CSV table of C-alpha atoms and ligand atoms in Angstrom, one decimal:
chain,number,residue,atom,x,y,z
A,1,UNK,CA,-12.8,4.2,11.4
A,2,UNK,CA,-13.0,1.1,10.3
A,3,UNK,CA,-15.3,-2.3,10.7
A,4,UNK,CA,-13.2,-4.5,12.7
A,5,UNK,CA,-15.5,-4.3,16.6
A,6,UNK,CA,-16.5,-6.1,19.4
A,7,UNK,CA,-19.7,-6.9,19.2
A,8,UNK,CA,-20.9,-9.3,22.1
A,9,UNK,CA,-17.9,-10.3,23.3
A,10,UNK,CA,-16.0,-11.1,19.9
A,11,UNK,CA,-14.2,-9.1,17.0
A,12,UNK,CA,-16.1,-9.4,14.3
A,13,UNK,CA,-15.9,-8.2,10.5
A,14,UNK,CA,-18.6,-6.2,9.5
A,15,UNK,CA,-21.3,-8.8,10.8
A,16,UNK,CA,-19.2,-11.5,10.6
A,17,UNK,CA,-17.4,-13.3,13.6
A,18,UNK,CA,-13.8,-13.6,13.1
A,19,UNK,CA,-13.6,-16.8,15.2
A,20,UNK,CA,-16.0,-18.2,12.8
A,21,UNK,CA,-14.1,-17.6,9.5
A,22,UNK,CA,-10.9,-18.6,11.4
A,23,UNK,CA,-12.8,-22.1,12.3
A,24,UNK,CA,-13.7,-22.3,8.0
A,25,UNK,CA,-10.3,-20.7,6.5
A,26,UNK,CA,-7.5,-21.8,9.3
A,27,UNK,CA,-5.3,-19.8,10.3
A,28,UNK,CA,-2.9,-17.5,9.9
A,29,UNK,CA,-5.1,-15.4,7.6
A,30,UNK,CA,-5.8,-11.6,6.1
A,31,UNK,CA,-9.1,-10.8,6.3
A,32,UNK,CA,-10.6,-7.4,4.9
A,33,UNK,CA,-13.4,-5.2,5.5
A,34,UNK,CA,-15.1,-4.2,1.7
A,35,UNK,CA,-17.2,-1.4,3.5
A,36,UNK,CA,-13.7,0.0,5.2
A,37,UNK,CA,-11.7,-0.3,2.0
A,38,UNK,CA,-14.8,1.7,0.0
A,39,UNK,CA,-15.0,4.1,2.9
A,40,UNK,CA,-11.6,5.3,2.4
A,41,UNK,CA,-11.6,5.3,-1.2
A,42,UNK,CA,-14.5,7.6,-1.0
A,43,UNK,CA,-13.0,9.9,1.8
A,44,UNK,CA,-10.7,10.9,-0.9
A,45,UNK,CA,-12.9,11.1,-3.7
A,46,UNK,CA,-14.5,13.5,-1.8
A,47,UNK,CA,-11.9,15.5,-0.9
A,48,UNK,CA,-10.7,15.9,-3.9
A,49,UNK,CA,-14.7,17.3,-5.2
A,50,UNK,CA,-15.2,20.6,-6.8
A,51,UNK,CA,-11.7,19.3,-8.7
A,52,UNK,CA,-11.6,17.1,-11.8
A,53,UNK,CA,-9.8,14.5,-10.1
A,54,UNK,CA,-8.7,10.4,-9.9
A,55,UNK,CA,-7.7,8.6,-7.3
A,56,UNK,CA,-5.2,6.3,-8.5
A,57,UNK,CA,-5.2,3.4,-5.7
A,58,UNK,CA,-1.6,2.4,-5.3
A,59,UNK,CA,-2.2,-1.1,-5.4
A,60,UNK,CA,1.3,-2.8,-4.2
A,61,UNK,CA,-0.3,-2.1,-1.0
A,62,UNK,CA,-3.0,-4.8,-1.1
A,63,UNK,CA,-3.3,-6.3,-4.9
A,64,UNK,CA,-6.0,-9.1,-4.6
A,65,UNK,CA,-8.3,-9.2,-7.5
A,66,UNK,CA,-10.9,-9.1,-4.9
A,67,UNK,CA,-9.8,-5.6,-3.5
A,68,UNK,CA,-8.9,-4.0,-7.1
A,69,UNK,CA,-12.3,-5.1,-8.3
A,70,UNK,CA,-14.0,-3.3,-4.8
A,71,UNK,CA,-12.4,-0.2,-5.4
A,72,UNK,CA,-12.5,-0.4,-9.5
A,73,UNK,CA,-16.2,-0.4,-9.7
A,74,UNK,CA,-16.1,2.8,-7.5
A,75,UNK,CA,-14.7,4.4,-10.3
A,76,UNK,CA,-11.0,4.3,-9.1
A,77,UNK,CA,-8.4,4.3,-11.2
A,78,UNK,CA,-4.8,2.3,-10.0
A,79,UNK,CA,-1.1,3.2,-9.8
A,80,UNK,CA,1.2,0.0,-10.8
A,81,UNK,CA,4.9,-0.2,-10.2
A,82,UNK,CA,5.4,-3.4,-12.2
A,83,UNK,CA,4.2,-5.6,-15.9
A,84,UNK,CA,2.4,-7.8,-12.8
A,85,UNK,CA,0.5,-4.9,-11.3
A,86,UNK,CA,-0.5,-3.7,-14.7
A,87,UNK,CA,-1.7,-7.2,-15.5
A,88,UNK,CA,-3.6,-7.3,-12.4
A,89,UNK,CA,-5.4,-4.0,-13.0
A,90,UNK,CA,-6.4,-5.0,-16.4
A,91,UNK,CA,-7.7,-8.5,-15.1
A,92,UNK,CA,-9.7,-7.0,-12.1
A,93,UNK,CA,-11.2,-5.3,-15.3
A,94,UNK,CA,-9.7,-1.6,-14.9
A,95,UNK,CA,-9.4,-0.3,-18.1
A,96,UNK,CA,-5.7,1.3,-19.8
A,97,UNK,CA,-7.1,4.4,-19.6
A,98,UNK,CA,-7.8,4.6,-15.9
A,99,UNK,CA,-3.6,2.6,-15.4
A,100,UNK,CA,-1.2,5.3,-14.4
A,101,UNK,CA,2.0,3.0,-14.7
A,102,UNK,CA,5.0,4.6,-11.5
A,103,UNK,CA,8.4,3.3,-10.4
A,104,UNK,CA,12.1,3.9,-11.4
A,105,UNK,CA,12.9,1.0,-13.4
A,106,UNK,CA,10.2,-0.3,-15.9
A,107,UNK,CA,11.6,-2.6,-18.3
A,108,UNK,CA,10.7,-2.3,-22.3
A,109,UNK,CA,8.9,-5.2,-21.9
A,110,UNK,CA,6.6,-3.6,-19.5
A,111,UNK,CA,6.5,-0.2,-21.4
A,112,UNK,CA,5.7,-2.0,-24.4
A,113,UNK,CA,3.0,-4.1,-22.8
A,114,UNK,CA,1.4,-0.9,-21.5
A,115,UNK,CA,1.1,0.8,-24.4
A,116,UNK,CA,0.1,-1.9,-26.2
A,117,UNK,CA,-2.8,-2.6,-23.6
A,118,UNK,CA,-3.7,1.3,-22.7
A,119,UNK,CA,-2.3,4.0,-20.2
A,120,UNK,CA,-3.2,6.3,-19.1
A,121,UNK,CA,-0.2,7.8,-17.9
A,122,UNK,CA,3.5,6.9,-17.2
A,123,UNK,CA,5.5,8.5,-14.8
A,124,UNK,CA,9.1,9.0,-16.0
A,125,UNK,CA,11.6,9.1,-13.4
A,126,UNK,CA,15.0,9.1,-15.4
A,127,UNK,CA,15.8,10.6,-19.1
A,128,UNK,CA,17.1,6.9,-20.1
A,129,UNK,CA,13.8,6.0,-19.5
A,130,UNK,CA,12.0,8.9,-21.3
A,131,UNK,CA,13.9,8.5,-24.2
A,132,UNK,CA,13.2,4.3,-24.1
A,133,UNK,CA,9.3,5.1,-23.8
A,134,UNK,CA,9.8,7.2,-26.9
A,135,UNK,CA,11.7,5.0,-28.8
A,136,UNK,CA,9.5,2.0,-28.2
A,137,UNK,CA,6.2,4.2,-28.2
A,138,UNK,CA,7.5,5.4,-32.2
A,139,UNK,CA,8.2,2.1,-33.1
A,140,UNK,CA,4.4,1.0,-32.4
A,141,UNK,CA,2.7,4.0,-34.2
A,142,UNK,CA,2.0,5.5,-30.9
A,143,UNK,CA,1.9,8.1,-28.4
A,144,UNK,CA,2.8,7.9,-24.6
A,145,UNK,CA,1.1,10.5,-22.4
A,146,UNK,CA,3.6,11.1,-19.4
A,147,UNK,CA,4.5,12.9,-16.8
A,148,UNK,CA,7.7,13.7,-15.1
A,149,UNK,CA,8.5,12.8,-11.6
A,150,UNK,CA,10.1,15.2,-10.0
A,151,UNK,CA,12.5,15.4,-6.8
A,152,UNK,CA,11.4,18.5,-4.5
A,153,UNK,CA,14.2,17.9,-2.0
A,154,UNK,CA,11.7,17.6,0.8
A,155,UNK,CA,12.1,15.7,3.9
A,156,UNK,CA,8.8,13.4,4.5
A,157,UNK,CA,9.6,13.3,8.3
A,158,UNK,CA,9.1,9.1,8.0
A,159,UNK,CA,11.1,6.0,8.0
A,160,UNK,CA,14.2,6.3,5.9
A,161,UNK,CA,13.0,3.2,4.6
A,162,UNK,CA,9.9,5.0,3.0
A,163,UNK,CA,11.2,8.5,2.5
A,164,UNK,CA,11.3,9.3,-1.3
A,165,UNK,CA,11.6,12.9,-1.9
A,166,UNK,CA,14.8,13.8,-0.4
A,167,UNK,CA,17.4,14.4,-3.3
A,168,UNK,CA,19.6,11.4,-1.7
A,169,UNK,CA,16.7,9.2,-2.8
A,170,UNK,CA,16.6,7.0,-6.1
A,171,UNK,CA,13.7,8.3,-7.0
A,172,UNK,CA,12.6,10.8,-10.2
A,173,UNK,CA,14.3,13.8,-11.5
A,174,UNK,CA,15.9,16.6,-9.7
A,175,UNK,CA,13.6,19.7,-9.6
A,176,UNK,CA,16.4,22.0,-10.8
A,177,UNK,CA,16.7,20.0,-13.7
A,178,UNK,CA,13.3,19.9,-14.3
A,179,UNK,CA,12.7,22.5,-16.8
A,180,UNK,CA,15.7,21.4,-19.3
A,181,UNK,CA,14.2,17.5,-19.3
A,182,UNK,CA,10.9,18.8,-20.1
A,183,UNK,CA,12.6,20.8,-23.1
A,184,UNK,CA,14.3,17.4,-23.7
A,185,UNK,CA,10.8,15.5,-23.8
A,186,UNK,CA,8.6,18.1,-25.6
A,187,UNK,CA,11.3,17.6,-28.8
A,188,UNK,CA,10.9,13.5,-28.1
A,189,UNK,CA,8.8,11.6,-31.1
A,190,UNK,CA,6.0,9.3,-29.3
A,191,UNK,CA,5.8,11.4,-25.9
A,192,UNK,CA,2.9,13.8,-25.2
A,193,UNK,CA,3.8,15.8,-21.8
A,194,UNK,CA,0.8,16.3,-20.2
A,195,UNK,CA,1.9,17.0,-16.5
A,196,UNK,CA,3.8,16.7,-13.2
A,197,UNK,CA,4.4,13.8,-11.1
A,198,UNK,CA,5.5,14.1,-7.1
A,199,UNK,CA,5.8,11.1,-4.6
A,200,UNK,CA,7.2,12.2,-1.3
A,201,UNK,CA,7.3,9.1,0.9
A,202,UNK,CA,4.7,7.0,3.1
A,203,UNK,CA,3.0,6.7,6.2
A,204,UNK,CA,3.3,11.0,6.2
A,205,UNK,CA,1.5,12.1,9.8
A,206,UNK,CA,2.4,15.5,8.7
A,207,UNK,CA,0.9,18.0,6.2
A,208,UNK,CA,3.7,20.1,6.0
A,209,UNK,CA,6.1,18.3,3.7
A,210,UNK,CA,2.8,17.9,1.4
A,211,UNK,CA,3.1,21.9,1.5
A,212,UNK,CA,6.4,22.3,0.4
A,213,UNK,CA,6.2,19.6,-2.5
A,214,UNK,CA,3.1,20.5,-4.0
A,215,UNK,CA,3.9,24.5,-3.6
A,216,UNK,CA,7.3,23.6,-5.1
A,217,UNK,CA,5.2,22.2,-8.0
A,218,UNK,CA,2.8,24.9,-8.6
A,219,UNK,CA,5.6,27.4,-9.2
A,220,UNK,CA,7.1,24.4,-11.4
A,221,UNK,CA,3.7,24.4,-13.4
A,222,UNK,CA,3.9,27.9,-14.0
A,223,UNK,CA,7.5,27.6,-15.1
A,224,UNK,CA,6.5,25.1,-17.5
A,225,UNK,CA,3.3,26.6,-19.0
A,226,UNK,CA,5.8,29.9,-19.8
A,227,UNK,CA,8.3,27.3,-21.5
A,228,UNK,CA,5.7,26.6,-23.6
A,229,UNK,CA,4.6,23.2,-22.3
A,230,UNK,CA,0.9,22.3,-21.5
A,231,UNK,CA,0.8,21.0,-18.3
A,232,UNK,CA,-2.7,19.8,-17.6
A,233,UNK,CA,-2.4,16.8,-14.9
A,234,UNK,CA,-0.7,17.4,-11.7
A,235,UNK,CA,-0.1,13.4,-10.1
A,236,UNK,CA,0.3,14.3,-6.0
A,237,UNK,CA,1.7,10.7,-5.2
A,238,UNK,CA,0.2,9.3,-2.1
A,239,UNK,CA,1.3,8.5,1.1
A,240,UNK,CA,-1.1,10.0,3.5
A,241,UNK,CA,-0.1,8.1,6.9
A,242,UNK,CA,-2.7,5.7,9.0
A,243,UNK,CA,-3.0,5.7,13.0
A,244,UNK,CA,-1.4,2.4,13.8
A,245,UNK,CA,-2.3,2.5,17.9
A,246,UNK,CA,-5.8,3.3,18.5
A,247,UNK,CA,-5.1,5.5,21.4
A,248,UNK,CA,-2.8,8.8,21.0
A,249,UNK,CA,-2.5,9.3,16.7
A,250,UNK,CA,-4.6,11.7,15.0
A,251,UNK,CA,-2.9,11.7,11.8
A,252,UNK,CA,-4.1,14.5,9.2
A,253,UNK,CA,-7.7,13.7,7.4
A,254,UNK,CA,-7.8,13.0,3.8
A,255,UNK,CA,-10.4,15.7,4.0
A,256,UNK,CA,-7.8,17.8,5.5
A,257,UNK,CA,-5.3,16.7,2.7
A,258,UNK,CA,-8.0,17.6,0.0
A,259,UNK,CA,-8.1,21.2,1.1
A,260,UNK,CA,-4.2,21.3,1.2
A,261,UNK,CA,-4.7,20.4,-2.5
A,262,UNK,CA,-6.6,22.8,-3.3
A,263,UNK,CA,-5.0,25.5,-1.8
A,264,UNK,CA,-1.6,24.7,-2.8
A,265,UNK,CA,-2.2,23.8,-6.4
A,266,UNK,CA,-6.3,24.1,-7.1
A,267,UNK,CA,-5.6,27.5,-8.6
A,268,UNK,CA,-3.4,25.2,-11.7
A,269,UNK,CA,-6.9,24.5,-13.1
A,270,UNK,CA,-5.2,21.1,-13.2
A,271,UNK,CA,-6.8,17.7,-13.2
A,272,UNK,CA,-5.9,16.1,-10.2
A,273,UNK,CA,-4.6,12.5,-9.5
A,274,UNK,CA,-3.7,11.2,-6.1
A,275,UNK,CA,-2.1,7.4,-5.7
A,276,UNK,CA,-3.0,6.4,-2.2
A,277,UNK,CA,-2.7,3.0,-0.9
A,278,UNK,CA,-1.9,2.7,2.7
A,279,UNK,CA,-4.5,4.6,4.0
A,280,UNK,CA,-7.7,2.6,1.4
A,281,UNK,CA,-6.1,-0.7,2.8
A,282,UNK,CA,-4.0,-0.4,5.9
A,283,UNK,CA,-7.1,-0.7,8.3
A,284,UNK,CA,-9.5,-2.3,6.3
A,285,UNK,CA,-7.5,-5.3,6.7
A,286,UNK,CA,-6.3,-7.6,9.7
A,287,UNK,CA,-4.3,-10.5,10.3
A,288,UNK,CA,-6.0,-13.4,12.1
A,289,UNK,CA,-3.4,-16.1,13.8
A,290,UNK,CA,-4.1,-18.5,16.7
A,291,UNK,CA,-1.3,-18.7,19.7
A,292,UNK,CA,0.6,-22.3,19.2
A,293,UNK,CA,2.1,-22.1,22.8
A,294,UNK,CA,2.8,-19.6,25.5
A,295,UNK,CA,6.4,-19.9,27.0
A,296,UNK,CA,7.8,-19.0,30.2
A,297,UNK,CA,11.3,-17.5,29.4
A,298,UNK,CA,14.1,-16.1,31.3
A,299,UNK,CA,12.2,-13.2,33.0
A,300,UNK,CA,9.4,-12.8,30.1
A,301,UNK,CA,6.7,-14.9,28.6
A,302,UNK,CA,6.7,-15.4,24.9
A,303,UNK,CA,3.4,-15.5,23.4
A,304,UNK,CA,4.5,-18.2,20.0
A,305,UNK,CA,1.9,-17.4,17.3
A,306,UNK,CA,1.3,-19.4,14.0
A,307,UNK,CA,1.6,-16.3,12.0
A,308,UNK,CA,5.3,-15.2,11.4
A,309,UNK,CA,7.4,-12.3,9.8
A,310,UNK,CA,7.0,-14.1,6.4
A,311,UNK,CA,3.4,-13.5,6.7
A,312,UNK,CA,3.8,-9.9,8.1
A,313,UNK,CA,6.8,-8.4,7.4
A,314,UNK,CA,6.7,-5.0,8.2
A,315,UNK,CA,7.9,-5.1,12.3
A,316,UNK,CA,10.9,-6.9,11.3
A,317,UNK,CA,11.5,-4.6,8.8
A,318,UNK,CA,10.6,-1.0,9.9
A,319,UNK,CA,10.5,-1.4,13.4
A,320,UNK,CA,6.4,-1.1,12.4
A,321,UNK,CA,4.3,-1.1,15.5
A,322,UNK,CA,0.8,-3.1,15.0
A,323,UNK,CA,-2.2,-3.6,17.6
A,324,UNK,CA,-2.5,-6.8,18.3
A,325,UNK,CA,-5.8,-7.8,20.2
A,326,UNK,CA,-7.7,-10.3,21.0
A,327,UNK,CA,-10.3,-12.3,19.1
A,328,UNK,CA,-12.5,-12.9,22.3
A,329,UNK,CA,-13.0,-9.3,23.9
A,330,UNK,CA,-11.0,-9.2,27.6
A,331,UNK,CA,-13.4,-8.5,30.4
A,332,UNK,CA,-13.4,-4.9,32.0
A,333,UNK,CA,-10.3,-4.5,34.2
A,334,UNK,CA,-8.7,-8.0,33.4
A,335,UNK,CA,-5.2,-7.7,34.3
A,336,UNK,CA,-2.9,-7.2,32.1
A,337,UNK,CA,0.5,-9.4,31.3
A,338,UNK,CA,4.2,-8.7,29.5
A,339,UNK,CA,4.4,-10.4,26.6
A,340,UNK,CA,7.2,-11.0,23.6
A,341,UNK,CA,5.0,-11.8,20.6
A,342,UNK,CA,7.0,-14.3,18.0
A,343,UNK,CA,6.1,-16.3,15.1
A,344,UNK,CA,8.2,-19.8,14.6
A,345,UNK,CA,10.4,-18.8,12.2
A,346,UNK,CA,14.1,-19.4,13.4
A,347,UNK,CA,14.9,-16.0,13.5
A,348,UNK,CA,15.1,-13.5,16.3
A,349,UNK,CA,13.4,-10.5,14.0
A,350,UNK,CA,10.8,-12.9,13.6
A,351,UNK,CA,9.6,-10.9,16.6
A,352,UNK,CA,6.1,-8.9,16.2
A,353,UNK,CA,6.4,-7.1,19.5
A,354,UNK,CA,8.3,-6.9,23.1
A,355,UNK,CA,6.8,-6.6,26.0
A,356,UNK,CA,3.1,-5.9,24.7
A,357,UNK,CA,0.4,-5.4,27.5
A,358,UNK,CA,-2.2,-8.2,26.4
A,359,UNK,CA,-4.9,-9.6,28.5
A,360,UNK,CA,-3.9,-13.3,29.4
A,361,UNK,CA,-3.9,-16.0,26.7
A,362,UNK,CA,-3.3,-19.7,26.5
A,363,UNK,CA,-2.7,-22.0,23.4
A,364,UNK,CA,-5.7,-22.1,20.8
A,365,UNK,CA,-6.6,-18.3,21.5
A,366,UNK,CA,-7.0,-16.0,18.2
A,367,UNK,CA,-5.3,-12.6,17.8
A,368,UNK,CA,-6.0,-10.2,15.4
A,369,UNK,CA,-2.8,-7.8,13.9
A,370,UNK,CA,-4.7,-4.5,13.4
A,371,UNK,CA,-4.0,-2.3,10.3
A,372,UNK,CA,-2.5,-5.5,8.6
A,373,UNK,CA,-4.1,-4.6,5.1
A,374,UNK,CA,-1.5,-2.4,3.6
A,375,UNK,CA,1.7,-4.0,2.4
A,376,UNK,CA,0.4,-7.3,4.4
A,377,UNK,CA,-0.3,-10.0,2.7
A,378,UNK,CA,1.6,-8.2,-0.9
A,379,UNK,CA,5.2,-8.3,1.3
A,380,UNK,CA,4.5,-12.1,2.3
A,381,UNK,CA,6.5,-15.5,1.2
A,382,UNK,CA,6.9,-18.6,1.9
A,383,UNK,CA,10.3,-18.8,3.7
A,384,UNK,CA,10.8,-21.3,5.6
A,385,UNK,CA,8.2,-23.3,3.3
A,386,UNK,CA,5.6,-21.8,5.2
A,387,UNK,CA,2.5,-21.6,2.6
A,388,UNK,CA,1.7,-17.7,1.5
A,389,UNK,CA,-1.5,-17.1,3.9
A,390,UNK,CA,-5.3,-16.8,2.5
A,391,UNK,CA,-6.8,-13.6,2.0
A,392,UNK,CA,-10.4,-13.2,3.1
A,393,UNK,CA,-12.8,-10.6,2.0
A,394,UNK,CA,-16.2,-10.2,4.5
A,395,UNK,CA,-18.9,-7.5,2.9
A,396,UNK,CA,-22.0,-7.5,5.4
A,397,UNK,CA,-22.8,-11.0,6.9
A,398,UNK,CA,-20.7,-12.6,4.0
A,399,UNK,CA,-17.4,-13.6,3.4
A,400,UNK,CA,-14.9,-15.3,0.7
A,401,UNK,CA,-12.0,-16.9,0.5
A,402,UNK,CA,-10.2,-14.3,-2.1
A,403,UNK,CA,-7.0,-16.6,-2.4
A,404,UNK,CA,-6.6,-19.8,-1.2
A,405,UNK,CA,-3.7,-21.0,1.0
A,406,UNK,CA,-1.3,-23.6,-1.5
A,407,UNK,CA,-1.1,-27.1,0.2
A,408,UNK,CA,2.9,-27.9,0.3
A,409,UNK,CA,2.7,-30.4,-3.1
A,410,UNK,CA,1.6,-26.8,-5.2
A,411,UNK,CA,4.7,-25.0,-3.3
A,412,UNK,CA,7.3,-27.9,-3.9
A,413,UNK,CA,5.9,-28.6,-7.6
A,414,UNK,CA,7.1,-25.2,-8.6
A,415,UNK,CA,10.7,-26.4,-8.5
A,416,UNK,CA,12.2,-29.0,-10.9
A,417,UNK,CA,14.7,-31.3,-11.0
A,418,UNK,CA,17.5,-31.2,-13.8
A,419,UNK,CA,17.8,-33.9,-16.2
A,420,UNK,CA,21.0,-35.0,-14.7
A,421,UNK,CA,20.2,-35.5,-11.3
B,1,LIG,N1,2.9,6.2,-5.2
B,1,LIG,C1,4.1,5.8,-5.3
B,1,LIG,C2,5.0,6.2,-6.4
B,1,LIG,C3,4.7,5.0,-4.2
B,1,LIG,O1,6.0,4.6,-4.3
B,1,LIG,C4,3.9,4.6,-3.1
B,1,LIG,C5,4.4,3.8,-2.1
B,1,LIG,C6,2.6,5.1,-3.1
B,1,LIG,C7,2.1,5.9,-4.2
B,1,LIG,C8,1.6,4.7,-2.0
B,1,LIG,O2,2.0,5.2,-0.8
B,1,LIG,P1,1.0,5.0,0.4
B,1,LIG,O3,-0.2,5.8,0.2
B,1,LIG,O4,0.6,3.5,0.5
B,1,LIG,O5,1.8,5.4,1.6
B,1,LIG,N2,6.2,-1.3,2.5
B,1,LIG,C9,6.2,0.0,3.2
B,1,LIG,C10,5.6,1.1,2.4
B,1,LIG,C11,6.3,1.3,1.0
B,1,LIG,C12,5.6,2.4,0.2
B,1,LIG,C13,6.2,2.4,-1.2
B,1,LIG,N3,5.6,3.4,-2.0
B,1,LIG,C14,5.5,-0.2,4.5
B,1,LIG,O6,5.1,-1.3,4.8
B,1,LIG,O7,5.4,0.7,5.3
C-alpha cells in the first residue's frame, strides 16, 4: 500500500495534488510519500519483533538526506556500500554505531574513515580485505567488529543483473571456505568476529531462496560456535521484491519474511539485522513528467515525455517494467490507446515502455512512473546535460523541495579549462 491515490479526479500525495507540486517544482521530478516510506520501515520492524533486531535501510536505493533522516529517527539503522553513503548517514545524523558499512571493494580510505567516525559493523567480502581492515584497524589503536559475507550458492530466481548469491557472482566468500577464513580472522589483530553476513540478490518474489541461504547459515553458525567463534549477529541482506504492476503480483509480505526468519535462524539466539531498501523506497516514491509531444509514427504513436532514461534508468537497463498513469484520473470506460513511451534522449533504449495501454493524452498532460523510489533518482545523471531531477518529499498536506534541480551555469561550472587552452 502506499499513498500515491486518486482522490477527486487527481493523483495526489498524501493530501497533496501532484499537479500542484508539478506547477511549483517543474517537471521531471521524484516525489516521495514520508508516511509510505515509514510504513514500510515499520512493516519490518515488526516483523522482525520478539527478536533483538535492526533494520539496516540499504540506502543506495534512495539516499536524500530527507529520506535517511525519515527513516533514522524511526530508529533505523543504514547499510552503505561507499565513503559517500557513510558520509551521508553520518550527516542525516545516524550515528557510527547504527552504520553497517557492505560492498566488495571498500577502499583504505573508506575503512579508515569508518573506523575513525564509528561502525557498527563491516561486512568483509574477500580475505585481502579482511586482512586490510586489520592492518589499518591496528594501526589506529582499534578494533573492527565484522562479519563475513558469505556465498550460499543459491539461485535468487531474479535478474542476472541483481542476482548475488550464486557462486559465479563477485560477491563474498565461498561457504565452503567459510570455516578456514573465519580461523584466518579470529587470529587477525584489530578484528572482532561477531557474525554472519548473506546478501542473495534483489527484487526476490520468492521465499524460497531466502530458505536455503539463511538455513545454509544456521548450520554455518553452529559450525562456527563449535570452532570456537562467537557468532552473535546474523546480517540477512535484503532484497525482499515490490509488486511493480498493480494488478496480478502478490509478492511475499515482509511479515511473511519475518516469520521465515524466525524459523530458519530464530532458534541462533542471534541479533538480527536485515538491509532492505527496495521495498522502504520503491513505492513510496514516483516520477512526475509532463508529455512534450505525442507523435504519430509508422503504425504506433509515441507518447515523448520530458523525463528520460538519465532520470530513470532502470527500463533501459533491466528490461524493468513501471506503471505509468496518469496525473488527471481517466473517466470510467475511456478507451484505451497503444502507446511507445520515450524520453528525448537520442537513444533508442531511452524507451520507458512499448505499446502501453494508456487513456488518451495530448502535450502538457502529467504522468506519474509508479514505484520510481528505489534506485530512481540515486541511478540518475545528467547525460545529455540534462540537469539531475528534484526530489520532493510530501508528509500530510506539506511538501519540500529535498534537492533542488542545478540550473545549467552550476552543471557547466563543474568543469574547467586548462591553463593552456
Ligand atoms: N544489501 C546489499 C549488500 C545489497 O547489495 C543490496 C542491493 C541491498 C542490501 C538492498 O537490496 P534491496 O532490498 O533494495 O533489493 N539497481 C537495481 C538494484 C540493485 C540492488 C543492489 N544491491 C534495480 O534497480 O533493480
Amino acid at each position: 500500500m502506499d499513498h500515491f491515490l486518486y482522490r477527486d479526479g487527481e493523483l495526489y500525495a498524501e493530501d497533496v495534488p501532484v499537479a500542484d507540486i508539478a506547477a511549483a517544482v517543474g517537471t521531471p521530478f521524484y516525489l516521495y510519500s514520508t508516511a509510505t516510506l515509514q510504513r514500510h520501515y515499520q512493516l519490518f520492524d515488526d516483523a522482525l519483533s520478539g527478536m533483538e533486531h535492526m533494520v539496516c535501510y540499504a540506502m543506495k536505493a534512495a539516499s536524500n538526506q530527507a529520506i535517511l533522516k525519515t527513516l533514522a529517527d524511526l530508529g533505523a539503522g543504514m547499510d552503505v556500500v561507499s565513503g559517500g553513503e557513510y558520509a551521508r548517514a553520518k550527516a542525516a545524523g545516524v550515528p557510527g554505531d547504527r552504520i553497517v558499512f557492505s560492498g566488495v571493494g571498500k577502499t583504505r580510505a573508506e575503512i579508515r574513515a569508518a573506523l575513525e567516525g564509528g561502525i557498527r559493523q563491516f561486512n568483509v567480502e574477500s580475505e585481502p580485505e579482511l586482512l586490510v581492515i586489520s592492518e589499518i584497524a591496528a594501526s589506529l589503536g582499534k578494533t573492527a567488529p565484522i562479519t563475513i559475507r558469505v556465498n550460499p550458492d543459491v539461485d535468487a530466481k531474479t535478474h542476472a543483473k541483481i542476482s548475488t548469491g550464486k557462486s559465479e557472482n563477485k560477491f563474498g566468500i565461498p561457504i565452503s571456505k567459510a570455516r578456514a577464513v573465519y580461523a584466518e580472522a579470529a587470529a587477525l589483530p584489530g578484528i572482532d568476529v561477531i557474525g554472519i553476513d548473506v546478501h542473495i540478490g534483489s527484487q526476490l518474489t520468492d521465499l524460497e531462496p531466502y530458505e536455503l541461504a539463511y538455513r545454509k547459515v544456521a548450520e554455518l553458525t553452529e559450525q562456527l560456535r563449535a570452532d570456537g567463534h562467537n557468532i552473535r549477529r546474523l546480517d540477512l541482506g535484503g532484497g525482499l521484491g515490490i509488486p511493480y504492476t498493480r494488478s496480478n503480483e502478490a509478492p511475499p509480505l515482509p511479515s511473511d519474511y519475518g516469520a521465515l526468519i524466525k524459523r530458519t535462524v530464530g532458534y541462533l539466539g542471534c541479533e538480527i539485522e536485515i538491509e532492505p531498501g527496495r521495498l522502504i523506497a520503491g513505492n513510496a516514491g514516483i516520477l512526475v513528467s509532463r508529455v512534450i509531444y505525442v507523435k504519430q509514427g509508422e503504425g504506433r504513436q509515441f507518447l515523448i515525455l520530458d523525463g528520460a532514461m538519465n532520470d530513470l534508468i532502470r527500463p533501459a537497463m533491466y528490461d524493468a517494467h513501471h506503471d505509468i498513469v496518469p496525473v488527471v484520473e481517466p473517466e470510467a470506460g475511456v478507451e484505451q490507446q497503444a502507446y511507445d513511451i520515450v524520453g528525448p534522449v537520442c537513444e533508442t533504449g531511452d524507451t520507458f515502455a512499448k505499446n502501453r495501454m494508456m487513456p488518451p493524452l495530448q502535450a502538457g498532460d502529467l504522468v506519474a512512473f509508479r514505484s520510481a523510489g528505489a534506485y530512481g533518482a540515486v541511478m540518475a545523471s545528467e547525460y545529455n546535460t540534462r540537469p539531475l531531477v528534484p526530489e520532493v518529499l510530501a508528509k500530510g498536506d506539506q511538501f519540500a523541495v529535498i534537492r533542488q534541480r542545478p540550473d545549467f551555469d552550476e552543471i557547466i561550472n563543474r568543469d574547467t579549462i586548462p591553463p593552456w587552452l
